[in-house]
Coordinates of N, CA and C and ligand atoms in Angstrom, one line a residue:
M1 N -9.1 -19.4 12.1 CA -9.7 -20.6 11.4 C -8.6 -21.4 10.7
L2 N -8.6 -22.7 11.0 CA -7.5 -23.6 10.5 C -7.9 -24.1 9.1
N3 N -6.9 -24.3 8.3 CA -7.0 -24.9 7.0 C -6.8 -26.4 7.2
I4 N -7.8 -27.2 6.8 CA -7.7 -28.6 7.1 C -7.6 -29.4 5.8
A5 N -6.6 -30.4 5.8 CA -6.6 -31.4 4.7 C -7.0 -32.7 5.2
V6 N -7.9 -33.3 4.5 CA -8.4 -34.7 5.0 C -7.8 -35.7 4.0
L7 N -7.1 -36.6 4.5 CA -6.5 -37.7 3.6 C -7.3 -39.0 3.8
V8 N -7.6 -39.6 2.6 CA -8.5 -40.7 2.6 C -8.0 -41.8 1.7
S9 N -8.5 -43.0 1.8 CA -8.2 -44.1 0.9 C -9.4 -44.9 0.5
G10 N -10.6 -44.6 1.1 CA -11.7 -45.5 0.8 C -13.0 -44.8 0.8
S11 N -14.0 -45.4 1.5 CA -15.4 -44.9 1.4 C -15.6 -43.5 1.9
G12 N -14.8 -43.1 2.9 CA -14.8 -41.7 3.4 C -16.0 -41.4 4.3
S13 N -16.5 -42.4 5.1 CA -17.5 -42.1 6.0 C -17.1 -41.2 7.1
N14 N -15.8 -41.3 7.5 CA -15.3 -40.4 8.5 C -15.1 -39.0 7.9
L15 N -14.7 -38.9 6.6 CA -14.7 -37.6 5.9 C -16.1 -37.0 6.0
Q16 N -17.1 -37.8 5.8 CA -18.5 -37.3 5.8 C -18.9 -36.7 7.2
A17 N -18.4 -37.4 8.2 CA -18.7 -36.9 9.6 C -18.1 -35.6 9.8
I18 N -16.9 -35.4 9.2 CA -16.2 -34.1 9.4 C -16.9 -33.0 8.6
I19 N -17.3 -33.4 7.3 CA -18.0 -32.4 6.5 C -19.3 -31.9 7.2
D20 N -20.0 -32.9 7.7 CA -21.3 -32.6 8.4 C -21.1 -31.6 9.6
S21 N -20.0 -31.9 10.3 CA -19.7 -31.1 11.5 C -19.3 -29.7 11.1
V22 N -18.5 -29.6 10.0 CA -18.1 -28.3 9.5 C -19.3 -27.5 9.0
E23 N -20.2 -28.2 8.3 CA -21.4 -27.5 7.7 C -22.3 -27.1 8.8
K24 N -22.3 -27.8 10.0 CA -23.2 -27.4 11.1 C -22.6 -26.2 11.9
G25 N -21.4 -25.8 11.5 CA -20.7 -24.7 12.1 C -20.0 -25.1 13.5
E26 N -19.8 -26.4 13.7 CA -19.2 -26.8 14.9 C -17.7 -26.7 15.0
I27 N -17.1 -26.7 13.8 CA -15.7 -26.7 13.7 C -15.2 -25.3 13.2
N28 N -14.3 -24.7 13.9 CA -13.7 -23.4 13.5 C -12.6 -23.6 12.5
G29 N -12.9 -24.3 11.4 CA -11.9 -24.6 10.4 C -12.6 -24.9 9.0
K30 N -11.7 -25.0 8.0 CA -12.2 -25.2 6.7 C -11.5 -26.3 6.0
I31 N -12.2 -27.2 5.4 CA -11.6 -28.3 4.6 C -11.1 -27.7 3.3
V32 N -9.8 -27.5 3.2 CA -9.3 -26.9 1.9 C -9.0 -27.9 0.9
T33 N -8.8 -29.1 1.3 CA -8.5 -30.2 0.3 C -8.7 -31.6 0.8
V34 N -9.2 -32.4 -0.1 CA -9.3 -33.9 0.3 C -8.4 -34.6 -0.7
V35 N -7.5 -35.4 -0.1 CA -6.5 -36.1 -0.9 C -6.6 -37.6 -0.8
S36 N -6.8 -38.3 -1.9 CA -6.8 -39.7 -1.8 C -5.5 -40.3 -2.4
N37 N -5.0 -41.3 -1.8 CA -3.9 -42.0 -2.4 C -4.3 -43.1 -3.4
K38 N -5.6 -43.3 -3.5 CA -6.2 -44.2 -4.5 C -7.2 -43.6 -5.4
P39 N -7.1 -43.9 -6.7 CA -8.2 -43.3 -7.6 C -9.5 -44.0 -7.4
G40 N -10.6 -43.3 -7.7 CA -11.9 -43.9 -7.8 C -12.6 -44.2 -6.5
V41 N -12.1 -43.8 -5.4 CA -12.7 -44.1 -4.1 C -13.9 -43.2 -3.9
Y42 N -14.9 -43.7 -3.1 CA -16.1 -43.0 -2.9 C -15.9 -41.6 -2.1
A43 N -14.8 -41.6 -1.3 CA -14.5 -40.4 -0.5 C -14.4 -39.2 -1.5
L44 N -13.9 -39.4 -2.7 CA -13.7 -38.3 -3.7 C -15.1 -37.8 -4.1
E45 N -16.0 -38.7 -4.2 CA -17.4 -38.3 -4.6 C -18.0 -37.5 -3.5
R46 N -17.8 -37.8 -2.3 CA -18.3 -37.1 -1.2 C -17.8 -35.6 -1.2
A47 N -16.5 -35.5 -1.5 CA -15.9 -34.1 -1.6 C -16.6 -33.3 -2.7
K48 N -16.7 -34.0 -3.8 CA -17.3 -33.3 -5.0 C -18.8 -32.8 -4.7
I49 N -19.6 -33.7 -4.0 CA -21.0 -33.3 -3.7 C -21.0 -32.1 -2.8
H50 N -20.0 -31.9 -2.0 CA -20.0 -30.8 -1.1 C -19.1 -29.6 -1.6
N51 N -18.7 -29.7 -2.9 CA -17.9 -28.6 -3.5 C -16.5 -28.4 -2.7
I52 N -15.9 -29.5 -2.3 CA -14.6 -29.4 -1.6 C -13.6 -29.8 -2.6
P53 N -12.5 -29.0 -2.9 CA -11.5 -29.4 -3.8 C -10.9 -30.8 -3.4
S54 N -10.6 -31.6 -4.4 CA -10.0 -32.9 -4.1 C -9.0 -33.3 -5.1
C55 N -8.1 -34.2 -4.8 CA -7.2 -34.7 -5.8 C -6.7 -36.1 -5.4
V56 N -6.2 -36.8 -6.4 CA -5.6 -38.1 -6.2 C -4.1 -37.9 -6.3
I57 N -3.3 -38.4 -5.3 CA -1.9 -38.5 -5.4 C -1.6 -40.0 -5.2
E58 N -1.4 -40.7 -6.2 CA -1.3 -42.2 -6.1 C -0.1 -42.5 -5.3
S59 N -0.2 -43.5 -4.3 CA 1.0 -43.9 -3.6 C 1.6 -45.1 -4.2
K60 N 0.8 -45.9 -4.8 CA 1.3 -47.2 -5.3 C 2.3 -47.0 -6.4
G61 N 3.5 -47.5 -6.2 CA 4.6 -47.4 -7.3 C 5.0 -46.0 -7.6
N62 N 4.7 -45.0 -6.7 CA 5.0 -43.6 -7.0 C 6.2 -43.2 -6.1
L63 N 7.4 -43.1 -6.6 CA 8.5 -42.7 -5.8 C 8.4 -41.2 -5.4
H64 N 7.6 -40.5 -6.0 CA 7.5 -39.0 -5.7 C 6.3 -38.7 -4.8
F65 N 5.7 -39.8 -4.3 CA 4.5 -39.5 -3.5 C 4.7 -38.5 -2.4
T66 N 5.7 -38.7 -1.6 CA 5.9 -37.8 -0.4 C 6.1 -36.3 -0.9
S67 N 7.0 -36.1 -1.9 CA 7.3 -34.7 -2.3 C 6.0 -34.1 -3.0
Q68 N 5.3 -34.9 -3.7 CA 4.0 -34.4 -4.3 C 3.0 -34.0 -3.3
L69 N 2.9 -34.9 -2.2 CA 1.9 -34.6 -1.2 C 2.4 -33.3 -0.4
L70 N 3.6 -33.2 -0.1 CA 4.1 -32.1 0.6 C 3.9 -30.8 -0.2
K71 N 4.2 -30.8 -1.4 CA 3.9 -29.6 -2.3 C 2.5 -29.2 -2.3
H72 N 1.6 -30.2 -2.4 CA 0.1 -29.9 -2.4 C -0.3 -29.3 -1.0
L73 N 0.2 -29.9 0.1 CA -0.1 -29.3 1.4 C 0.3 -27.9 1.6
K74 N 1.5 -27.6 1.1 CA 2.1 -26.2 1.2 C 1.3 -25.3 0.3
E75 N 1.0 -25.7 -0.9 CA 0.2 -24.9 -1.8 C -1.1 -24.5 -1.3
N76 N -1.7 -25.4 -0.4 CA -3.0 -25.1 0.1 C -2.9 -24.5 1.5
N77 N -1.7 -24.2 2.0 CA -1.5 -23.6 3.3 C -2.2 -24.4 4.4
V78 N -2.0 -25.7 4.4 CA -2.6 -26.6 5.3 C -2.0 -26.4 6.7
D79 N -2.9 -26.3 7.7 CA -2.5 -26.2 9.1 C -2.7 -27.5 9.9
L80 N -3.7 -28.3 9.5 CA -4.0 -29.5 10.2 C -4.3 -30.6 9.2
I81 N -3.6 -31.8 9.3 CA -3.8 -32.9 8.4 C -4.6 -34.0 9.2
V82 N -5.7 -34.4 8.6 CA -6.6 -35.4 9.3 C -6.5 -36.7 8.5
L83 N -6.0 -37.8 9.0 CA -6.0 -39.0 8.4 C -7.4 -39.7 8.7
A84 N -8.2 -39.8 7.7 CA -9.6 -40.4 7.9 C -9.7 -41.6 7.1
G85 N -9.3 -42.7 7.6 CA -9.3 -44.0 6.8 C -8.2 -43.9 5.7
F86 N -7.1 -43.3 6.1 CA -5.9 -43.1 5.1 C -5.0 -44.3 5.4
L87 N -4.9 -45.2 4.5 CA -4.2 -46.5 4.8 C -2.8 -46.5 4.2
C88 N -2.1 -45.5 4.4 CA -0.7 -45.4 3.9 C 0.1 -44.7 5.0
I89 N 1.3 -45.2 5.1 CA 2.2 -44.7 6.2 C 2.9 -43.4 5.7
L90 N 2.8 -42.3 6.4 CA 3.5 -41.1 6.0 C 5.0 -41.1 6.4
K91 N 5.8 -40.6 5.5 CA 7.2 -40.6 5.7 C 7.6 -39.5 6.6
E92 N 8.8 -39.7 7.2 CA 9.4 -38.8 8.2 C 9.4 -37.3 7.7
E93 N 9.7 -37.1 6.5 CA 9.8 -35.8 5.9 C 8.5 -35.0 6.1
I94 N 7.3 -35.7 6.0 CA 6.1 -35.0 6.3 C 5.8 -34.9 7.8
L95 N 6.1 -36.0 8.5 CA 5.9 -35.9 10.0 C 6.7 -34.8 10.6
N96 N 8.0 -34.6 10.1 CA 8.8 -33.5 10.7 C 8.3 -32.2 10.4
Q97 N 7.7 -32.0 9.2 CA 7.3 -30.6 8.8 C 5.9 -30.3 9.4
Y98 N 5.2 -31.4 9.8 CA 3.8 -31.1 10.4 C 3.7 -31.8 11.8
K99 N 4.7 -31.5 12.6 CA 4.8 -32.1 14.0 C 3.6 -31.6 14.8
N100 N 2.9 -32.6 15.4 CA 1.7 -32.2 16.2 C 0.6 -31.6 15.4
K101 N 0.7 -31.7 14.1 CA -0.4 -31.2 13.2 C -1.0 -32.3 12.3
I102 N -0.8 -33.5 12.7 CA -1.4 -34.6 12.0 C -2.1 -35.5 13.0
I103 N -3.4 -35.8 12.7 CA -4.1 -36.7 13.6 C -4.7 -37.8 12.8
N104 N -5.0 -38.9 13.5 CA -5.5 -40.2 12.8 C -6.6 -40.7 13.7
V105 N -7.6 -41.4 13.0 CA -8.6 -42.1 13.7 C -8.3 -43.6 13.5
H106 N -8.3 -44.4 14.6 CA -8.0 -45.8 14.5 C -9.2 -46.6 15.2
P107 N -9.6 -47.7 14.5 CA -10.8 -48.3 15.0 C -10.6 -49.4 16.1
S108 N -9.9 -49.0 17.2 CA -9.8 -49.8 18.4 C -9.4 -48.9 19.5
L109 N -9.4 -49.5 20.7 CA -8.9 -48.8 21.9 C -7.4 -49.0 21.9
I110 N -6.6 -48.1 21.4 CA -5.1 -48.2 21.4 C -4.7 -48.2 22.9
P111 N -3.8 -49.1 23.4 CA -2.9 -49.9 22.6 C -3.3 -51.3 22.2
S112 N -4.6 -51.6 22.2 CA -5.0 -52.9 21.7 C -5.2 -52.8 20.1
F113 N -4.9 -53.9 19.5 CA -5.2 -54.1 18.1 C -4.8 -52.9 17.2
C114 N -3.5 -52.5 17.3 CA -3.0 -51.4 16.5 C -1.6 -51.7 16.1
G115 N -1.0 -50.8 15.3 CA 0.3 -50.9 14.8 C 0.3 -51.4 13.4
D116 N 1.5 -51.8 12.9 CA 1.6 -52.2 11.5 C 0.7 -53.4 11.2
G117 N 0.0 -53.3 10.1 CA -0.9 -54.4 9.7 C -2.3 -54.4 10.2
F118 N -2.5 -53.6 11.2 CA -3.9 -53.4 11.8 C -4.6 -52.2 11.2
Y119 N -5.4 -52.5 10.2 CA -6.2 -51.4 9.6 C -7.5 -52.0 9.1
G120 N -8.5 -51.1 9.0 CA -9.9 -51.5 8.5 C -10.4 -52.7 9.2
L121 N -11.0 -53.7 8.4 CA -11.7 -54.8 9.0 C -10.7 -55.7 9.8
K122 N -9.4 -55.7 9.5 CA -8.5 -56.6 10.2 C -8.5 -56.3 11.7
V123 N -8.7 -55.0 12.0 CA -8.7 -54.6 13.4 C -9.9 -55.3 14.1
H124 N -11.0 -55.3 13.5 CA -12.2 -55.9 14.1 C -12.1 -57.4 14.1
E125 N -11.5 -58.0 13.1 CA -11.3 -59.5 13.1 C -10.4 -59.8 14.3
A126 N -9.4 -59.1 14.5 CA -8.5 -59.4 15.6 C -9.2 -59.2 17.0
A127 N -10.0 -58.2 17.1 CA -10.7 -58.0 18.4 C -11.7 -59.2 18.6
L128 N -12.4 -59.6 17.6 CA -13.3 -60.7 17.7 C -12.6 -62.0 18.0
N129 N -11.5 -62.3 17.3 CA -10.7 -63.5 17.5 C -10.1 -63.6 19.0
Y130 N -9.7 -62.4 19.5 CA -9.2 -62.4 20.8 C -10.3 -62.6 21.9
G131 N -11.5 -62.2 21.5 CA -12.6 -62.4 22.4 C -12.9 -61.3 23.4
V132 N -12.3 -60.1 23.1 CA -12.6 -58.9 24.0 C -14.1 -58.6 24.0
K133 N -14.6 -58.1 25.1 CA -16.0 -57.7 25.2 C -16.3 -56.3 24.9
V134 N -15.2 -55.5 24.9 CA -15.3 -54.0 24.7 C -14.2 -53.7 23.7
T135 N -14.6 -52.9 22.7 CA -13.6 -52.3 21.8 C -13.9 -50.8 21.7
G136 N -13.6 -50.2 20.6 CA -13.9 -48.7 20.4 C -13.0 -48.1 19.4
A137 N -12.8 -46.8 19.5 CA -12.0 -46.1 18.6 C -11.1 -45.0 19.3
T138 N -10.1 -44.6 18.6 CA -9.1 -43.7 19.2 C -8.7 -42.6 18.2
V139 N -8.7 -41.4 18.6 CA -8.1 -40.3 17.8 C -6.8 -39.9 18.5
H140 N -5.7 -39.9 17.7 CA -4.4 -39.6 18.3 C -3.5 -38.8 17.3
F141 N -2.5 -38.2 17.9 CA -1.5 -37.5 17.0 C -0.7 -38.5 16.3
V142 N -0.2 -38.2 15.2 CA 0.6 -39.1 14.4 C 2.1 -38.8 14.6
N143 N 2.9 -39.8 15.0 CA 4.3 -39.7 15.0 C 5.0 -40.8 14.2
E144 N 6.3 -41.1 14.4 CA 6.9 -42.1 13.6 C 6.6 -43.5 14.0
V145 N 5.9 -43.7 15.1 CA 5.5 -45.0 15.6 C 4.0 -45.2 15.1
T146 N 3.8 -46.3 14.3 CA 2.4 -46.5 13.8 C 1.4 -46.6 15.0
D147 N 0.4 -45.7 15.0 CA -0.6 -45.7 16.0 C 0.0 -45.4 17.4
G148 N 1.2 -44.8 17.4 CA 1.9 -44.6 18.7 C 1.9 -43.2 19.3
G149 N 1.3 -42.2 18.6 CA 1.3 -40.8 19.1 C 0.3 -40.6 20.2
K150 N 0.5 -39.4 20.8 CA -0.4 -39.1 22.0 C -1.9 -39.2 21.7
I151 N -2.6 -39.8 22.6 CA -4.0 -40.0 22.4 C -4.8 -38.7 22.8
I152 N -5.7 -38.4 21.9 CA -6.5 -37.2 22.1 C -7.9 -37.6 22.7
L153 N -8.6 -38.5 22.0 CA -9.9 -39.0 22.5 C -10.1 -40.5 22.3
Q154 N -10.8 -41.1 23.1 CA -11.2 -42.5 22.9 C -12.6 -42.7 23.3
K155 N -13.3 -43.7 22.7 CA -14.7 -44.0 23.1 C -14.8 -45.5 23.0
A156 N -15.4 -46.1 24.0 CA -15.6 -47.5 24.1 C -16.9 -47.9 23.4
V157 N -16.9 -49.1 22.8 CA -18.1 -49.7 22.1 C -18.2 -51.2 22.5
E158 N -19.4 -51.6 22.8 CA -19.7 -52.9 23.3 C -19.6 -53.9 22.1
I159 N -19.1 -55.1 22.4 CA -19.1 -56.2 21.4 C -20.2 -57.1 21.8
K160 N -21.0 -57.5 20.8 CA -22.2 -58.3 21.1 C -22.0 -59.7 20.5
D161 N -22.7 -60.7 21.1 CA -22.7 -62.1 20.6 C -23.2 -62.1 19.2
G162 N -22.5 -62.8 18.3 CA -22.9 -62.9 16.9 C -22.3 -61.9 16.1
D163 N -21.5 -60.9 16.6 CA -20.9 -59.9 15.8 C -20.0 -60.5 14.7
T164 N -20.1 -59.9 13.5 CA -19.1 -60.2 12.5 C -18.2 -59.0 12.4
P165 N -17.0 -59.1 11.8 CA -16.2 -57.9 11.6 C -16.9 -56.8 11.0
Q166 N -17.8 -57.1 10.0 CA -18.5 -56.0 9.3 C -19.5 -55.3 10.3
I167 N -20.3 -56.1 11.0 CA -21.2 -55.6 12.0 C -20.5 -54.7 13.0
L168 N -19.4 -55.2 13.5 CA -18.7 -54.5 14.5 C -18.1 -53.2 14.0
Q169 N -17.6 -53.3 12.8 CA -17.0 -52.1 12.1 C -18.0 -51.0 12.1
K170 N -19.3 -51.4 11.7 CA -20.3 -50.4 11.5 C -20.7 -49.7 12.9
R171 N -20.7 -50.6 13.9 CA -21.1 -50.1 15.3 C -20.0 -49.2 15.8
V172 N -18.7 -49.5 15.6 CA -17.6 -48.7 16.0 C -17.6 -47.4 15.3
M173 N -17.9 -47.4 14.0 CA -18.0 -46.1 13.3 C -19.1 -45.2 13.8
E174 N -20.3 -45.8 13.9 CA -21.5 -45.0 14.3 C -21.4 -44.5 15.8
Q175 N -20.9 -45.4 16.7 CA -20.9 -45.0 18.1 C -19.6 -44.4 18.6
A176 N -18.6 -44.5 17.8 CA -17.3 -43.9 18.2 C -16.6 -43.0 17.2
E177 N -16.2 -43.5 16.1 CA -15.4 -42.8 15.1 C -16.0 -41.5 14.7
W178 N -17.3 -41.6 14.2 CA -17.9 -40.4 13.6 C -18.2 -39.3 14.7
I179 N -18.1 -39.7 16.0 CA -18.3 -38.7 17.0 C -17.0 -38.1 17.5
I180 N -16.0 -39.0 17.7 CA -14.7 -38.5 18.3 C -13.8 -37.8 17.3
L181 N -13.9 -38.2 16.0 CA -13.0 -37.5 15.1 C -13.4 -36.0 14.9
P182 N -14.7 -35.7 14.6 CA -15.0 -34.3 14.5 C -14.8 -33.5 15.8
K183 N -15.0 -34.2 16.9 CA -14.8 -33.6 18.2 C -13.4 -33.2 18.5
A184 N -12.5 -34.1 18.1 CA -11.0 -33.9 18.3 C -10.6 -32.7 17.4
I185 N -11.1 -32.7 16.1 CA -10.8 -31.6 15.2 C -11.3 -30.2 15.8
K186 N -12.5 -30.3 16.3 CA -13.1 -29.1 17.0 C -12.2 -28.6 18.1
M187 N -11.7 -29.5 18.9 CA -10.9 -29.2 20.1 C -9.6 -28.6 19.6
I188 N -9.0 -29.1 18.5 CA -7.7 -28.6 18.0 C -8.0 -27.2 17.4
C189 N -9.0 -27.0 16.7 CA -9.3 -25.7 16.1 C -9.6 -24.7 17.2
D190 N -10.1 -25.1 18.3 CA -10.4 -24.2 19.4 C -9.2 -24.0 20.3
N191 N -8.1 -24.6 19.9 CA -6.9 -24.5 20.7 C -7.0 -25.1 22.1
E192 N -7.8 -26.2 22.2 CA -8.0 -26.8 23.5 C -7.1 -28.0 23.9
I193 N -6.2 -28.3 22.9 CA -5.4 -29.5 23.2 C -3.9 -29.1 23.3
K194 N -3.3 -29.6 24.4 CA -1.9 -29.4 24.6 C -1.2 -30.4 23.6
E195 N -0.2 -29.9 22.9 CA 0.5 -30.7 22.0 C 1.4 -31.7 22.6
D196 N 1.9 -32.7 21.8 CA 2.7 -33.8 22.3 C 4.0 -33.3 22.9
Ligands
GAR1 C1 -12.3 -46.5 9.5 O1 -12.8 -47.5 10.3 C2 -10.9 -46.1 10.1 O2 -10.9 -46.0 11.5 C3 -10.0 -47.1 9.6 O3 -10.4 -47.3 8.2 C4 -11.8 -47.1 8.1 C5 -12.1 -46.1 7.0 O4 -13.5 -45.9 6.8 N1 -8.7 -46.7 9.7 C6 -7.7 -47.5 10.0 O5 -7.8 -48.7 10.2 C7 -6.3 -46.8 10.2 N2 -5.4 -47.7 10.8 P1 -14.0 -44.6 6.0 O6 -13.2 -44.5 4.7 O7 -15.4 -44.9 5.7 O8 -13.8 -43.4 6.9

């Protein structure tokens, strides 16, 4: 059974999808900690409701963010780090120590609309501005290239006439992210994925 840390920065709807899947017994792992780099986000509330330990390690203006996060991960014997709407770039020190043990969900079909500066609604704005007819979500391993690690799962989602970034974000979450993120975690916990 893997010890899972979920790192968040916002509403935590992806965290919720993972919690639901764990509670249904689909994932052979345990969420041992939820870490937010921002105080007061709703994801922390979700952890609390489900009796999952959580903490805030602020990234903004914090020179010790990386060492504090590393210490916390070690103390909790974390085997797998899941970035679920975590909008902060992890430093090499963490990537090196958790090689092939960090995954991220990104709200587009990588390699489209990804990399530095593409996060949250900006991704959907870019897809709509470009005029693509299909978008989706990707779960991938995290390496030193932003959104550049090996792809684990992807799922396509249709873009419809009249979509706004908000409408599209909701559809991509419902039809792709909330499905493929728990599924990828399950596959890793079941040792079904060859590492990078
Ligand atoms: C999600 O759409 C996630 O894919 C995206 O932020 C949102 C967080 O929502 N992540 C990125 O853009 C990372 N590059 P949530 O807090 O409700 O899970």
